[in-house]
Amino acid sequence: MTVNPSRKHLVLLGAGRANLQVLKGLARQTTGDISITLVAPHPYYIESTMLPGYIAGDYTLEDVRIPLDSLVEASGATFVPAHVHALDPATRRVQLSSGDALPYDVLSIDVEPAIEREHAETLMPGSRRNALFVRPLENFVQLWPQLQALSHERALQVAVIGSGVAGAEMAMAVAHALASPHGTRVTLIAGHEPLLEDHPPGMRRRVLNRLKHLNITLLQDRCAGMDGRALQLESGASLVCDAPLLAEGNGAPAWLQQAGLLDDESGHLLINERLQSEHHRQVFVVPEDAPAEIGPVLEANLRTAMQGGSFKKVPLDASRLRAISGGDGHAIVAWGPLSLEGREVWNWKDRRDRRQLLSLFKI
């Protein structure tokens, strides 16, 4: 792979929202002394906040999956369709699945949360062969119609394995989408901790009521294995299951864990208030729970890292509005202790999500 040595090389790993906001900013204010490369497995961006709506039938695939080509072209970037095999911050090189070793001056990592197959197989033997993994999203949206088609042939027993918002939203969307015509039933296996215990009590109560309304069985248990016919739970129980959906990621992908950017004990990212790695200041990493509006600050800091100037702090712990899709044109929102739900809330969330997605790709 040829890189112009006379220009600083900015490499963006992953087509996450923040990296795409960086591309958008660079498209508006281009600079001749920077070359840009975007590395991602697929030439699409899938809006994860709208995925439950796609599952529930509120959106088409074209509504939630946007091609990257126009944004890449406008920014003057080079798109490399590849997976990352390894990252060596010491030599500033990224080893790609294409066989190329991509050098960089500054690196921005904004990748999709991973569900590592090997780790999942260790925790839940049989999952690699039998589970439908929700991530990567691109693979899941291709396989989802097959499960829909099967539900039109007969009633299914579906288990969604995942704690937190991701598991709850997926369970509610699937329950609505597959209820007709044969009455497919959904079970949410949400781990031992109370579901959404870190959310406002009012929101948690509304989500639990919504699960009950959709006839979703909530199990505070963990999946310990699967064989294609049933799930084995840590409690010792067995659950008949036609389709297990693994909706919970294991955090950072293996190559990021091996790059020395994480705390060895906690597994959390070692980054400062500017999103820089504590040990490798030319590497910037967007955490999974970063605010949606983080991109412009990231762009400014990437420019500073290449051209000089003052860095900006990123408000990672800012209080934010929480919104959860509830299936069937229903949503729940909370701001502090206050919460609301219903179709009007869904209409508001729909307008907000569509507006944010349009804004992301509008040059």
PDB file of N, CA, C and O in Angstrom, residues 203 206 330-335 338-342 345:
ATOM      1  N   MET A 203     -37.736   4.358  34.388  1.00  0.00           N
ATOM      2  CA  MET A 203     -37.480   3.739  33.101  1.00  0.00           C
ATOM      3  C   MET A 203     -37.404   2.221  33.230  1.00  0.00           C
ATOM      4  O   MET A 203     -37.956   1.484  32.395  1.00  0.00           O
ATOM      5  N   ARG A 206     -40.843   0.783  33.501  1.00  0.00           N
ATOM      6  CA  ARG A 206     -41.559   0.799  32.224  1.00  0.00           C
ATOM      7  C   ARG A 206     -41.057  -0.299  31.293  1.00  0.00           C
ATOM      8  O   ARG A 206     -41.847  -0.938  30.580  1.00  0.00           O
ATOM      9  N   HIS A 330     -43.246   1.823  19.590  1.00  0.00           N
ATOM     10  CA  HIS A 330     -43.301   2.204  21.002  1.00  0.00           C
ATOM     11  C   HIS A 330     -41.886   2.497  21.475  1.00  0.00           C
ATOM     12  O   HIS A 330     -40.939   1.816  21.102  1.00  0.00           O
ATOM     13  N   ALA A 331     -41.722   3.521  22.308  1.00  0.00           N
ATOM     14  CA  ALA A 331     -40.406   3.841  22.852  1.00  0.00           C
ATOM     15  C   ALA A 331     -40.554   4.386  24.260  1.00  0.00           C
ATOM     16  O   ALA A 331     -41.622   4.862  24.663  1.00  0.00           O
ATOM     17  N   ILE A 332     -39.449   4.300  25.000  1.00  0.00           N
ATOM     18  CA  ILE A 332     -39.389   4.767  26.379  1.00  0.00           C
ATOM     19  C   ILE A 332     -38.195   5.706  26.491  1.00  0.00           C
ATOM     20  O   ILE A 332     -37.113   5.393  26.006  1.00  0.00           O
ATOM     21  N   VAL A 333     -38.378   6.874  27.109  1.00  0.00           N
ATOM     22  CA  VAL A 333     -37.272   7.806  27.301  1.00  0.00           C
ATOM     23  C   VAL A 333     -37.229   8.232  28.762  1.00  0.00           C
ATOM     24  O   VAL A 333     -38.242   8.199  29.468  1.00  0.00           O
ATOM     25  N   ALA A 334     -36.009   8.606  29.197  1.00  0.00           N
ATOM     26  CA  ALA A 334     -35.839   9.112  30.556  1.00  0.00           C
ATOM     27  C   ALA A 334     -34.805  10.216  30.553  1.00  0.00           C
ATOM     28  O   ALA A 334     -33.812  10.156  29.818  1.00  0.00           O
ATOM     29  N   TRP A 335     -35.055  11.222  31.350  1.00  0.00           N
ATOM     30  CA  TRP A 335     -34.098  12.301  31.592  1.00  0.00           C
ATOM     31  C   TRP A 335     -34.047  12.490  33.102  1.00  0.00           C
ATOM     32  O   TRP A 335     -34.990  12.997  33.700  1.00  0.00           O
ATOM     33  N   LEU A 338     -37.183  11.457  35.445  1.00  0.00           N
ATOM     34  CA  LEU A 338     -38.429  11.545  34.678  1.00  0.00           C
ATOM     35  C   LEU A 338     -38.409  10.567  33.510  1.00  0.00           C
ATOM     36  O   LEU A 338     -37.394  10.391  32.852  1.00  0.00           O
ATOM     37  N   SER A 339     -39.555   9.934  33.233  1.00  0.00           N
ATOM     38  CA  SER A 339     -39.643   9.000  32.109  1.00  0.00           C
ATOM     39  C   SER A 339     -41.009   9.084  31.462  1.00  0.00           C
ATOM     40  O   SER A 339     -42.006   9.426  32.107  1.00  0.00           O
ATOM     41  N   LEU A 340     -41.024   8.785  30.157  1.00  0.00           N
ATOM     42  CA  LEU A 340     -42.255   8.779  29.364  1.00  0.00           C
ATOM     43  C   LEU A 340     -42.199   7.593  28.420  1.00  0.00           C
ATOM     44  O   LEU A 340     -41.116   7.080  28.097  1.00  0.00           O
ATOM     45  N   GLU A 341     -43.351   7.178  27.909  1.00  0.00           N
ATOM     46  CA  GLU A 341     -43.381   6.100  26.927  1.00  0.00           C
ATOM     47  C   GLU A 341     -44.621   6.215  26.049  1.00  0.00           C
ATOM     48  O   GLU A 341     -45.557   6.945  26.366  1.00  0.00           O
ATOM     49  N   GLY A 342     -44.579   5.484  24.943  1.00  0.00           N
ATOM     50  CA  GLY A 342     -45.734   5.431  24.064  1.00  0.00           C
ATOM     51  C   GLY A 342     -45.381   5.706  22.615  1.00  0.00           C
ATOM     52  O   GLY A 342     -44.206   5.845  22.249  1.00  0.00           O
ATOM     53  N   VAL A 345     -43.740   9.133  21.919  1.00  0.00           N
ATOM     54  CA  VAL A 345     -42.317   9.080  22.266  1.00  0.00           C
ATOM     55  C   VAL A 345     -41.540   8.416  21.138  1.00  0.00           C
ATOM     56  O   VAL A 345     -40.442   8.844  20.773  1.00  0.00           O
TER      57      VAL A 345
END
